[in-house]
XYZ file of C-alpha atoms in Angstrom:
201
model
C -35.927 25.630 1.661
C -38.934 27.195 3.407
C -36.490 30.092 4.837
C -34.094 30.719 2.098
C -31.427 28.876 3.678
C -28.782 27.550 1.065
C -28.324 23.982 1.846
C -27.479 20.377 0.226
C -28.919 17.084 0.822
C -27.011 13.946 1.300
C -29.751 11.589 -0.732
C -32.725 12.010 -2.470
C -36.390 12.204 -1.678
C -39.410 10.847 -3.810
C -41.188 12.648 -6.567
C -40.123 16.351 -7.796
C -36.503 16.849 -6.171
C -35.783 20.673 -6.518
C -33.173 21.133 -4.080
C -28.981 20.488 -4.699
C -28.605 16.992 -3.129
C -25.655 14.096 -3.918
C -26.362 10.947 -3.708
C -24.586 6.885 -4.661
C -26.492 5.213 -6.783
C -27.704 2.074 -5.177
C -29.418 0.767 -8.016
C -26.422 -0.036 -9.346
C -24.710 -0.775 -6.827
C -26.959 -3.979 -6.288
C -27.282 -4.769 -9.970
C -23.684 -5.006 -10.175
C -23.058 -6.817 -7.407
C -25.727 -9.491 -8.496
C -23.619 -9.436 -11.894
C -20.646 -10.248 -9.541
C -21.928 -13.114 -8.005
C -23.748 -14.661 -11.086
C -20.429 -14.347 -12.879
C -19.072 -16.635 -10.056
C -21.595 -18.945 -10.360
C -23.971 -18.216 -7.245
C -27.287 -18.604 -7.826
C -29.642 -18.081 -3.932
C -28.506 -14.318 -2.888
C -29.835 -12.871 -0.010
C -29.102 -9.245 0.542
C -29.145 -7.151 3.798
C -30.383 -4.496 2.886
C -31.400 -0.903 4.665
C -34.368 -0.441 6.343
C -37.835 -0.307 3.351
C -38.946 3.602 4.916
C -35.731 5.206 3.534
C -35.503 5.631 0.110
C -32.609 4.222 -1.089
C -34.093 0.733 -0.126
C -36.532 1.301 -3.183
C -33.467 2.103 -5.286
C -31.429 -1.205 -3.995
C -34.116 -3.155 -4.410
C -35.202 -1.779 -7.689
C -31.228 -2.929 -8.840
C -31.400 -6.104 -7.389
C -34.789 -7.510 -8.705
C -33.952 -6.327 -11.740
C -30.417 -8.659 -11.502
C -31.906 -11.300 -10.226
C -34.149 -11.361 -13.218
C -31.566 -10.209 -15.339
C -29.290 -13.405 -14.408
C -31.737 -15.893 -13.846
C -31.202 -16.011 -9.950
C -33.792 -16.857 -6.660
C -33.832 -14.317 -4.090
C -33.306 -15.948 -0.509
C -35.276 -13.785 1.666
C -34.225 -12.063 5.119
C -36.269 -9.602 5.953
C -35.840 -10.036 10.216
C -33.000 -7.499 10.369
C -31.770 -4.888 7.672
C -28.786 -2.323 8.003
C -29.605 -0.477 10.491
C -30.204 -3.491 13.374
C -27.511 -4.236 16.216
C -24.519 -6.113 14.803
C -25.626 -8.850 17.600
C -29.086 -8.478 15.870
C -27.814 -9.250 12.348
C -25.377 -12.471 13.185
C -28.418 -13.980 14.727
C -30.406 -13.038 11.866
C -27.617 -14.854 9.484
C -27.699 -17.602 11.263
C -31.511 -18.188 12.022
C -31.494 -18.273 8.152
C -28.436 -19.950 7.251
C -29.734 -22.856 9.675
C -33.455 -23.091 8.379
C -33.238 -24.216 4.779
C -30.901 -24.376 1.693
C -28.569 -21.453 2.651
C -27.667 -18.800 0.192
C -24.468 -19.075 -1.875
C -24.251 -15.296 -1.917
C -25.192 -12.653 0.081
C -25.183 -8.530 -0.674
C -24.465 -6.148 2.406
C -25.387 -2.349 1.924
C -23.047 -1.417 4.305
C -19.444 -2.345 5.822
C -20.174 -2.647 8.977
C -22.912 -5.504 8.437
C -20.292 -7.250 6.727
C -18.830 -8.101 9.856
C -21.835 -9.888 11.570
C -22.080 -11.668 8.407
C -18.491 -13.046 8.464
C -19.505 -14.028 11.843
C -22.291 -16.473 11.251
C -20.601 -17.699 8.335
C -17.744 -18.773 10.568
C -20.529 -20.694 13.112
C -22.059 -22.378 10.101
C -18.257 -23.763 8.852
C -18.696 -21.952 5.201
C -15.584 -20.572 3.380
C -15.862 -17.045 2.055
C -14.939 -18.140 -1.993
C -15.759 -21.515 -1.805
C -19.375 -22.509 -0.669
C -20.559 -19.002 -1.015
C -19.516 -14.909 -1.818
C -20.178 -12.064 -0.204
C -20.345 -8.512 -1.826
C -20.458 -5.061 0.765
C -20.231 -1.986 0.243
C -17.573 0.232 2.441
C -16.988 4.036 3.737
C -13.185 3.158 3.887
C -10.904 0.119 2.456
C -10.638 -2.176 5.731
C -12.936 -5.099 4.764
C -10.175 -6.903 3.028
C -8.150 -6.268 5.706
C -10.863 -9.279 7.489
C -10.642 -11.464 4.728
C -9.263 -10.806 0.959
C -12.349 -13.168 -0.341
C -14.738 -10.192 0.354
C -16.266 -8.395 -2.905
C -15.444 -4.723 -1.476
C -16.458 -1.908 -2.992
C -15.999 2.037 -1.357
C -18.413 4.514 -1.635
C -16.462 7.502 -1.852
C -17.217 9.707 1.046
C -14.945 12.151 0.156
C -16.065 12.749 -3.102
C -19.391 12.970 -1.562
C -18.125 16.008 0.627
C -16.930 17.889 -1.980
C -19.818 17.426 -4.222
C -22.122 18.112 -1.359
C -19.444 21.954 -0.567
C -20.017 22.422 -4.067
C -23.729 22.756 -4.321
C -24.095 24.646 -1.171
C -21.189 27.164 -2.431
C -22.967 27.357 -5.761
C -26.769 28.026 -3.884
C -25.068 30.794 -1.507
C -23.305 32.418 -4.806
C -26.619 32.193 -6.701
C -29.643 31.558 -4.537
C -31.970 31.239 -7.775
C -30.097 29.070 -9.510
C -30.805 25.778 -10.760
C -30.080 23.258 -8.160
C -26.562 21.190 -8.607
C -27.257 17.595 -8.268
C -25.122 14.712 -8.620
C -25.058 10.995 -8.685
C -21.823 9.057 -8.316
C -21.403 5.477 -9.711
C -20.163 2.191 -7.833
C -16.396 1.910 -8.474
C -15.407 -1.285 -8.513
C -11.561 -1.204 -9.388
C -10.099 -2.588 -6.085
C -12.542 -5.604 -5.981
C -11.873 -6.564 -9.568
C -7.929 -6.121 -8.588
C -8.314 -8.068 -5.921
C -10.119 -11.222 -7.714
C -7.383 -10.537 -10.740
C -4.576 -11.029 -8.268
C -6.889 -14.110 -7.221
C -6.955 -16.069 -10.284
C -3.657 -15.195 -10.976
């Protein structure tokens, strides 16, 4: 911004954003997918979530608290690993927690690929994905239900994200003192709401 350079910003900062940026909206991303899993009947989530310096941790977690009060559910915490750990990291994580207490009954990833550790130490602790608890991630691609069909999966569209991100740079290099294109794109949850349709069918 300091040189004139046209550019877009994959996410958002804090406090006056001037500058075109697109980002998902992971506020309601973890609202809904409390909604989710009060609607089948959980009631401890624990949600790995990204690491608390980036910002959209403070949007997650602004969703979340605000479905957890929303629904009436406890929060079980983990706060020893978050998105961004090792996979290794994050199954020993699970399991250090699923081990020490009442475990959760749902659990919220913020990413696919911590979906899979997860799996993981819910395998070692003999608990059945749609039976003693749920688990609701958030994927790049449509593969989780590839692992198991009991997943809650819903796809952040990364293409969409591309061309939303070509268009405000295109639109900054046509008009450099324009106002800023910025964009926000909601949590679709079609497939996952297919896929528990096809379920109950």
């Amino acid at each position: 911004r300091e040189r004139g350079m046209p550019f877009a910003a994959h996410g958002r900062t804090e406090g006056n954003i001037d500058y075109p940026f697109h980002d998902f909206d992971n506020d309601a991303y973890a609202f809904d997918a409390v909604e989710m899993l009060a609607g089948r009947g959980r009631r401890r989530i624990v949600s790995l979530q990204p690491p608390s310096h980036l910002t959209y941790y403070k949007h997650f977690r602004t969703g979340f608290e605000r479905g957890l009060s929303r629904f009436s559910l406890q929060e079980t915490p983990l706060t020893s690993v978050s998105t961004d750990s090792p996979l290794p990291e994050i199954r020993k994580g699970l399991l250090t927690m699923l081990r020490s207490g009442p475990p959760p009954d749902g659990i919220i990833a913020c990413s696919g690929s911590s979906a899979i550790p997860i799996m993981a130490a819910l395998r070692d602790c003999n608990l059945t994905l749609g039976r003693e608890i749920d688990v609701v991630a958030k994927q790049p691609a449509d593969f989780l239900n590839w692992i198991n069909p009991q997943i809650i999966a819903m796809s952040e569209d990364f293409s969409q994200a591309g061309r939303e991100l070509a268009r405000a740079v295109l639109a900054r290099i046509d008009n450099a003192g324009s106002k800023p294109l910025q964009s926000i794109s909601k949590p679709d949850w079609s497939m996952a709401q297919e896929a528990m349709a096809r379920e109950n069918s």
